[in-house]
mmCIF file of C-alpha atoms and ligand atoms in Angstrom:
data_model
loop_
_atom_site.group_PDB
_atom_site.id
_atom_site.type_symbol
_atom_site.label_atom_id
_atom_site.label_comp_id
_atom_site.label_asym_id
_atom_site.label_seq_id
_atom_site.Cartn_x
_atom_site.Cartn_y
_atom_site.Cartn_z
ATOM 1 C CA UNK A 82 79.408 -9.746 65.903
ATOM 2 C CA UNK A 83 80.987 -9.904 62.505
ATOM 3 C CA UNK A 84 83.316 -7.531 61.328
ATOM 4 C CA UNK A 85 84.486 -6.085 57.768
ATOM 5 C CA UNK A 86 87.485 -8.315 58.151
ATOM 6 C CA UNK A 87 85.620 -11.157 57.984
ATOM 7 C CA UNK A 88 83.678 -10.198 55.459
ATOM 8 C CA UNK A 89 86.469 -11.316 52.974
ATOM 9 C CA UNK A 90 86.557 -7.569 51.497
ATOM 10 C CA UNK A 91 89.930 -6.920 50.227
ATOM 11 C CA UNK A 92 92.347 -4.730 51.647
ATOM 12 C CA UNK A 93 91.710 -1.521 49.788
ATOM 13 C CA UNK A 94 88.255 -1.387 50.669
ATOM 14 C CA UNK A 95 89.075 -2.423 53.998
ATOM 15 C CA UNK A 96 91.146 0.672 54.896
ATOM 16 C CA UNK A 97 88.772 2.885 52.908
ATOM 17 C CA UNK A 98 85.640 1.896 55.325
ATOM 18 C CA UNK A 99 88.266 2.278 58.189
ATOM 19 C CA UNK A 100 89.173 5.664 57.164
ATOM 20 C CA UNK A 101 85.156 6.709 56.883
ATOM 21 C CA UNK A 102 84.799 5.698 60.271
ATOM 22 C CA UNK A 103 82.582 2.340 59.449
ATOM 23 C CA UNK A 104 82.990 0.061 63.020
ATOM 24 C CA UNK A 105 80.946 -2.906 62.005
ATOM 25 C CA UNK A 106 78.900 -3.593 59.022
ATOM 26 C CA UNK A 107 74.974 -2.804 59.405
ATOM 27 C CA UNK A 108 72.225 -5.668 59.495
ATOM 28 C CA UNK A 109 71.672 -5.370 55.976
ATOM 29 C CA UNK A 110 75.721 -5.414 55.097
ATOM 30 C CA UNK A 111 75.962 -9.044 57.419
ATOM 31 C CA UNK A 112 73.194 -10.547 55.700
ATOM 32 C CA UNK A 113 73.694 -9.185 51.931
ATOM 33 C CA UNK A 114 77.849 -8.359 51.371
ATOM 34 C CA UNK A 115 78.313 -12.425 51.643
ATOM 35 C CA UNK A 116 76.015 -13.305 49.094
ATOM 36 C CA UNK A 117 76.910 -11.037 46.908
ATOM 37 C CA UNK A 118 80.537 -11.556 47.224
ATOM 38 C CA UNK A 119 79.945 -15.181 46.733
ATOM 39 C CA UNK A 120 77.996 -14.368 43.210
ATOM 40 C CA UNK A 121 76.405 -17.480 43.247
ATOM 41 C CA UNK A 122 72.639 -16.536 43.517
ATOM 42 C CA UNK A 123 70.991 -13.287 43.067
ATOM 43 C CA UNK A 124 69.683 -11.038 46.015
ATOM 44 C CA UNK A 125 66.263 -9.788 46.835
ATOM 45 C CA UNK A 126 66.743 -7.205 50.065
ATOM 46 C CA UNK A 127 64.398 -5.370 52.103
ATOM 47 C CA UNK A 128 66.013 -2.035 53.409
ATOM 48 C CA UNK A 129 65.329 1.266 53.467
ATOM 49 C CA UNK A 130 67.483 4.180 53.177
ATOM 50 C CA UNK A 131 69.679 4.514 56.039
ATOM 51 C CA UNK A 132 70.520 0.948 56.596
ATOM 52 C CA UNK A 133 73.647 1.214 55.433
ATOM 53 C CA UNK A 134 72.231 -0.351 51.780
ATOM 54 C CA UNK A 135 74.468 1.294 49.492
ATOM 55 C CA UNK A 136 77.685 0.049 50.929
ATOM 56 C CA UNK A 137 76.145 -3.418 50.489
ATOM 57 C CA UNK A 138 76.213 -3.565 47.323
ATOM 58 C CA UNK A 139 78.519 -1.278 46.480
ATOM 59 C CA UNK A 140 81.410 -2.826 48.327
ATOM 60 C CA UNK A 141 80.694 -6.769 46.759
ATOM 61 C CA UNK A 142 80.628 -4.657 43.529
ATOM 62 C CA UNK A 143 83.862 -2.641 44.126
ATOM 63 C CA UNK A 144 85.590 -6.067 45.306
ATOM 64 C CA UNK A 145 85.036 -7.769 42.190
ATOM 65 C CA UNK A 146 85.530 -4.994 39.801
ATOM 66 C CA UNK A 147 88.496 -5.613 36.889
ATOM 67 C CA UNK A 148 89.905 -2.309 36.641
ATOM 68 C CA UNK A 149 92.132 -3.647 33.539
ATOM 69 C CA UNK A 150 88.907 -4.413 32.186
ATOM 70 C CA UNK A 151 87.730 -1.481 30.346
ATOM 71 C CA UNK A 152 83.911 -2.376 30.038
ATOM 72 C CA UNK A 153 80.742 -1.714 32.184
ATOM 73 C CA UNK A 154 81.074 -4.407 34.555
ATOM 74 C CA UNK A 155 78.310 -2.969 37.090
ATOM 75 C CA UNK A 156 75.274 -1.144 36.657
ATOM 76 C CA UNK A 157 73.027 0.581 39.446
ATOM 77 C CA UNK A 158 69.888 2.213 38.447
ATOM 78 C CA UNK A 159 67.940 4.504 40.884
ATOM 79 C CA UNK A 160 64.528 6.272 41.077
ATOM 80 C CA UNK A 161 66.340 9.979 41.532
ATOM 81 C CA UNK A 162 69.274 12.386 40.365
ATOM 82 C CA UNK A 163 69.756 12.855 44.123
ATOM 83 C CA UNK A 164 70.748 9.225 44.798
ATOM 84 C CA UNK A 165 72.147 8.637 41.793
ATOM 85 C CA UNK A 166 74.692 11.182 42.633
ATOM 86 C CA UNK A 167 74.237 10.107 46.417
ATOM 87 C CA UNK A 168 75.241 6.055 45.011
ATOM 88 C CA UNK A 169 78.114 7.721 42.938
ATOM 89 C CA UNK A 170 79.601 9.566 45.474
ATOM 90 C CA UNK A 171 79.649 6.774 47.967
ATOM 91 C CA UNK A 172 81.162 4.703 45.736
ATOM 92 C CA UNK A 173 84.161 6.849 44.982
ATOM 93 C CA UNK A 174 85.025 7.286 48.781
ATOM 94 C CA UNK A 175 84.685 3.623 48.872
ATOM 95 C CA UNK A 176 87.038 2.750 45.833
ATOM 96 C CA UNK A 177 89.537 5.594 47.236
ATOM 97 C CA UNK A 178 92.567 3.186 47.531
ATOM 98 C CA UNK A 179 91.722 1.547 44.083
ATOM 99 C CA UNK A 180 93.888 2.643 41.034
ATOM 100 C CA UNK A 181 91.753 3.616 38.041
ATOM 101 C CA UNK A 182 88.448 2.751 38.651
ATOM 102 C CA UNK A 183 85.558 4.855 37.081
ATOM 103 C CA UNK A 184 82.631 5.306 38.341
ATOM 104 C CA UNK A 185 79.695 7.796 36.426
ATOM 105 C CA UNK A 186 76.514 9.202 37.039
ATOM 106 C CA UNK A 187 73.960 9.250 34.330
ATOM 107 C CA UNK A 188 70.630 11.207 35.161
ATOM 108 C CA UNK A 189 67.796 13.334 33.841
ATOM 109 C CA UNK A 190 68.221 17.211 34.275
ATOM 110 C CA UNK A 191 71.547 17.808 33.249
ATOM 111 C CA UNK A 192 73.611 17.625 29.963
ATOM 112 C CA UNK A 193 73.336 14.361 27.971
ATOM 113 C CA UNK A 194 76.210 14.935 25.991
ATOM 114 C CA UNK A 195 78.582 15.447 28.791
ATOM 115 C CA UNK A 196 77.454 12.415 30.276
ATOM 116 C CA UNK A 197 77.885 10.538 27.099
ATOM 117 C CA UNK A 198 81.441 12.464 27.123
ATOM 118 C CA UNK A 199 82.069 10.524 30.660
ATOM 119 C CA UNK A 200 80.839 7.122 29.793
ATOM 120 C CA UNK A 201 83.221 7.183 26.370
ATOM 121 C CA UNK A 202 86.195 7.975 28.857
ATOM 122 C CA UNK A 203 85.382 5.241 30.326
ATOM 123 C CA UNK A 204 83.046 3.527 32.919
ATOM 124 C CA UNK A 205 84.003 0.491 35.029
ATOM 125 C CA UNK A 206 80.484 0.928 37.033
ATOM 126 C CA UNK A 207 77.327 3.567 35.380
ATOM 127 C CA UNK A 208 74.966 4.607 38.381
ATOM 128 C CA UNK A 209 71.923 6.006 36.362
ATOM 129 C CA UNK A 210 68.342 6.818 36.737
ATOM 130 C CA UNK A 211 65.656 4.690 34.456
ATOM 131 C CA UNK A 212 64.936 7.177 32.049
ATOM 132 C CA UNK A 213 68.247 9.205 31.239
ATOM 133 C CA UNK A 214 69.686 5.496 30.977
ATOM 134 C CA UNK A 215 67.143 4.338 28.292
ATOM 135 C CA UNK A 216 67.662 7.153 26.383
ATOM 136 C CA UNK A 217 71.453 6.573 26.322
ATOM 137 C CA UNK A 218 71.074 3.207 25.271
ATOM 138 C CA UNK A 219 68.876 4.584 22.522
ATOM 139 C CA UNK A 220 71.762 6.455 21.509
ATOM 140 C CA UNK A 221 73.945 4.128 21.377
ATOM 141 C CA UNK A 222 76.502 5.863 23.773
ATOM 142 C CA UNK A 223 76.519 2.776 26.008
ATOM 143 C CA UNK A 224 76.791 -0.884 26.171
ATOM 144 C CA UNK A 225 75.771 -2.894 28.966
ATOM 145 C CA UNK A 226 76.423 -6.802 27.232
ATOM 146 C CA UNK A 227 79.070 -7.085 29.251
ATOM 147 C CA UNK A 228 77.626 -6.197 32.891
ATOM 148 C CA UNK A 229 78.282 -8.755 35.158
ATOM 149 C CA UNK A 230 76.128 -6.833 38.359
ATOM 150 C CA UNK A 231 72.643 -4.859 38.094
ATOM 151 C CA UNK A 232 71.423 -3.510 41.247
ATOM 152 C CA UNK A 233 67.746 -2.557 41.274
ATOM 153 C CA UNK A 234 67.932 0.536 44.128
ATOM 154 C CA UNK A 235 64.764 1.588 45.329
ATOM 155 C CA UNK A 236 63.072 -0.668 43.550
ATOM 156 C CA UNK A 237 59.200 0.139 45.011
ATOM 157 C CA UNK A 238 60.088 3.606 44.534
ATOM 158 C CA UNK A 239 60.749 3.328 40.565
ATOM 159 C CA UNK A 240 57.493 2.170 40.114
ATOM 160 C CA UNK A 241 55.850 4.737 42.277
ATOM 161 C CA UNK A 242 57.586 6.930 39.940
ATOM 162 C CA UNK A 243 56.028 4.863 36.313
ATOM 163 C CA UNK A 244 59.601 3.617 35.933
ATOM 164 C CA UNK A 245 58.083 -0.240 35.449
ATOM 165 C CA UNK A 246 58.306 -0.198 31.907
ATOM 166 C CA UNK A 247 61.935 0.968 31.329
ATOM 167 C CA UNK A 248 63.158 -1.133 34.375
ATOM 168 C CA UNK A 249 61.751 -4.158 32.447
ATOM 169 C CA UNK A 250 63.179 -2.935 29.197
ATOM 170 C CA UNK A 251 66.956 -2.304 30.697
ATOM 171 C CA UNK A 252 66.469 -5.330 32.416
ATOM 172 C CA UNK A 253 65.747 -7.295 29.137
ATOM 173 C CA UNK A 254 68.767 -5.628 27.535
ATOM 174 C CA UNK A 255 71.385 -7.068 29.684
ATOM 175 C CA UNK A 256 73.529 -10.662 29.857
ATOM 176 C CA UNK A 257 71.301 -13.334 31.106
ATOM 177 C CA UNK A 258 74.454 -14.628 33.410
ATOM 178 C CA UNK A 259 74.759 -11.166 35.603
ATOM 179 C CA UNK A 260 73.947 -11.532 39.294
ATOM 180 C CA UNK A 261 70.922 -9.087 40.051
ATOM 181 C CA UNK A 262 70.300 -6.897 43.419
ATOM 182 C CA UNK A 263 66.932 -5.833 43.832
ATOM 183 C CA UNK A 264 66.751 -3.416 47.124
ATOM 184 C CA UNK A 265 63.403 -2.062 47.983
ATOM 185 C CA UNK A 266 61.762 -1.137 51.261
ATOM 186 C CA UNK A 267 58.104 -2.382 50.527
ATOM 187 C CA UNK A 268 57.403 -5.640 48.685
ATOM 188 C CA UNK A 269 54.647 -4.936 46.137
ATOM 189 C CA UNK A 270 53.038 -7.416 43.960
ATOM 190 C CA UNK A 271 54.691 -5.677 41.200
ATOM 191 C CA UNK A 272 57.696 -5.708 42.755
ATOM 192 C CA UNK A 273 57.765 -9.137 43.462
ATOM 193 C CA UNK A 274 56.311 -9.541 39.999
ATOM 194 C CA UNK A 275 59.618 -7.965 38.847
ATOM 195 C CA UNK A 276 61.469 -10.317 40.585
ATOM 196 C CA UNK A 277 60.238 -13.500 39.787
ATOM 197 C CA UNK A 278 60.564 -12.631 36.290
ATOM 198 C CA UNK A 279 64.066 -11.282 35.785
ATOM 199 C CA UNK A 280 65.775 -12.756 38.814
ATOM 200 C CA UNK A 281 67.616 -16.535 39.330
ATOM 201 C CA UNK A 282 67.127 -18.321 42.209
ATOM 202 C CA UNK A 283 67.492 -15.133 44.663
ATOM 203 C CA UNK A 284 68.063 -15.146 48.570
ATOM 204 C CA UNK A 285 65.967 -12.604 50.426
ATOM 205 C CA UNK A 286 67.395 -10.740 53.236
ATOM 206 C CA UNK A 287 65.704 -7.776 55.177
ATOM 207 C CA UNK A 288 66.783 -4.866 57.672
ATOM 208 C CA UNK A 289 64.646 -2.759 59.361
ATOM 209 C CA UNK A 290 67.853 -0.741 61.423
ATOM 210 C CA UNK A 291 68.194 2.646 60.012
ATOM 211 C CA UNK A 292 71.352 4.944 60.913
ATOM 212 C CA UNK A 293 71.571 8.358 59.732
ATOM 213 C CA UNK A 294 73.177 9.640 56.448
ATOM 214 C CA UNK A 295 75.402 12.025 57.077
ATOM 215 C CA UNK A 296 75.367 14.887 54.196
ATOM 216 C CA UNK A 297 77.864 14.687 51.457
ATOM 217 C CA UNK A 298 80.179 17.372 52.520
ATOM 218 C CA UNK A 299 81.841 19.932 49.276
ATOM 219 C CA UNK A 300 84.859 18.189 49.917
ATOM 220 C CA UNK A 301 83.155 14.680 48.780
ATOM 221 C CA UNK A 302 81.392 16.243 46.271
ATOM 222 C CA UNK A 303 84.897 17.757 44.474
ATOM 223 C CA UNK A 304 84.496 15.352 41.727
ATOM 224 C CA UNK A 305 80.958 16.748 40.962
ATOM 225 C CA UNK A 306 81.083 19.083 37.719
ATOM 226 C CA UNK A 307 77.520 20.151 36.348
ATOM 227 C CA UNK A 308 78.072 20.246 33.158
ATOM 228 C CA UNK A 309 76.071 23.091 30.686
ATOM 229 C CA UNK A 310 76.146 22.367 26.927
HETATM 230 P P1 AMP B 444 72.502 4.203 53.110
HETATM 231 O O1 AMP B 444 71.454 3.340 53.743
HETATM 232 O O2 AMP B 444 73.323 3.469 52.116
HETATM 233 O O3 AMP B 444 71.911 5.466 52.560
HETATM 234 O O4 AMP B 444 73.564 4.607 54.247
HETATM 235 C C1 AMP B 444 73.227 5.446 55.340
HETATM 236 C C2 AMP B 444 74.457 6.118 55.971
HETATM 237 O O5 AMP B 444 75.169 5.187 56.774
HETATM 238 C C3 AMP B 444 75.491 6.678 55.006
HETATM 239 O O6 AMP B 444 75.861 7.971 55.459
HETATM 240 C C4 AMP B 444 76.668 5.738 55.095
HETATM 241 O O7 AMP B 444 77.878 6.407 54.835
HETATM 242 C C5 AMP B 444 76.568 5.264 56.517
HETATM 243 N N1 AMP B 444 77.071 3.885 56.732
HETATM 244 C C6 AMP B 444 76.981 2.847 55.893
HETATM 245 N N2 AMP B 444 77.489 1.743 56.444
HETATM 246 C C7 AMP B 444 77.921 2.081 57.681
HETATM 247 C C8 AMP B 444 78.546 1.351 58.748
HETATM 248 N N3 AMP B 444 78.824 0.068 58.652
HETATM 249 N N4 AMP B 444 78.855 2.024 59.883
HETATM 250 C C9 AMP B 444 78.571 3.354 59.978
HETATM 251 N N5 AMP B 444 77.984 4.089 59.021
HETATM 252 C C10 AMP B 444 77.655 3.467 57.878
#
């Protein structure tokens, strides 16, 4: 059995799993933290919620984040508010022992301009849903030339949702030499459509083990602030 240790996660992340209770990486965090710590080909995975998906990509993410760097190195784009915020969330318990690293949610329903007020501040990593993220770029209030990670979450689910076109579009808009994450629990021709037309050469990995999310608790959700103007 492989554990985080040998995962080659660094130490920060390490104690942060620890201290969430993680024991041993899920089926889907064996097969898919490796390849996406190694960067060298993009990653096509099968796995539904509850896998234990969001940790892997969020920890390969986290691990090769430049916190000195001030730009959007990573960006995660997901079908709903509620994951969106679900992602964010994770992500800051994750990157707990990390100095400095911000991490913001960008989604439909809630003030644009605080949002754009958060991503000006500064955003190492933007976890935003299709359309709330097009119309930010639209604005101008973000820049994603220098993202070096995309992750595609819930891919089959964004096009259940008629989120194929702006996918493409944000797709289109970022550095040809990023290493791309598409996670999706079905395999659709338009899916795989998706895939052979904006990823590299991509590994494929699958998980069909689901454990249970436990709810975000207030405490986690401190850093949460609706914003109303
Ligand atoms: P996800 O599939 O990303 O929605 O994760 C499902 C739930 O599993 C979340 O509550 C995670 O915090 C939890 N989780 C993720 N990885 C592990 C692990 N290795 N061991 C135990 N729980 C985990």
């Amino acid at each position: 059995m492989t554990t985080f240790n040998e995962l080659g996660l660094n130490e920060q992340l390490l104690s942060a799993i620890q201290e969430m209770g993680f024991e041993t990486p899920t089926e889907i965090q064996q097969k898919a933290i490796p390849i996406f710590l190694n960067r060298a080909s993009d990653l096509v995975a099968l796995a539904q919620t509850g896998t234990g998906k969001t940790a892997a990509f969020g920890l390969p993410i986290l691990h090769h984040l430049d916190v000195n760097d001030k730009s959007t190195q990573a960006l995660i784009i997901s079908p709903t508010r509620e994951l969106c915020m679900q992602i964010t969330n994770d992500l800051k318990n994750y990157s707990k022992h990390m100095r400095g690293v911000k991490i913001v949610a960008v989604y439909g329903g809630s003030s644009i301009m605080g949002q754009i007020k958060d991503i000006r501040n500064g955003a190492h990593i933007i976890v935003a849903t299709p359309g709330r993220l097009i119309d930010s770029l639209d604005r101008k209030a973000m820049k994603i030339d220098q993202i070096q990670t995309v992750v595609l979450d819930e891919a089959d689910e964004m096009l259940n949702m008629g989120f194929q076109e702006d996918m493409e579009t944000i797709l289109a808009q970022t550095p040809d030499d990023k290493i791309t994450g598409l996670f999706s629990a079905t395999m659709p021709k338009e899916i795989r459509n998706i895939a052979n037309k904006y990823l590299k050469e991509s590994v494929e990995v699958s998980s069909g083990k689901r454990i249970r999310r436990r709810p975000i608790s207030p405490i986690n959700m401190r850093w949460y602030k609706p914003k109303t103007n």
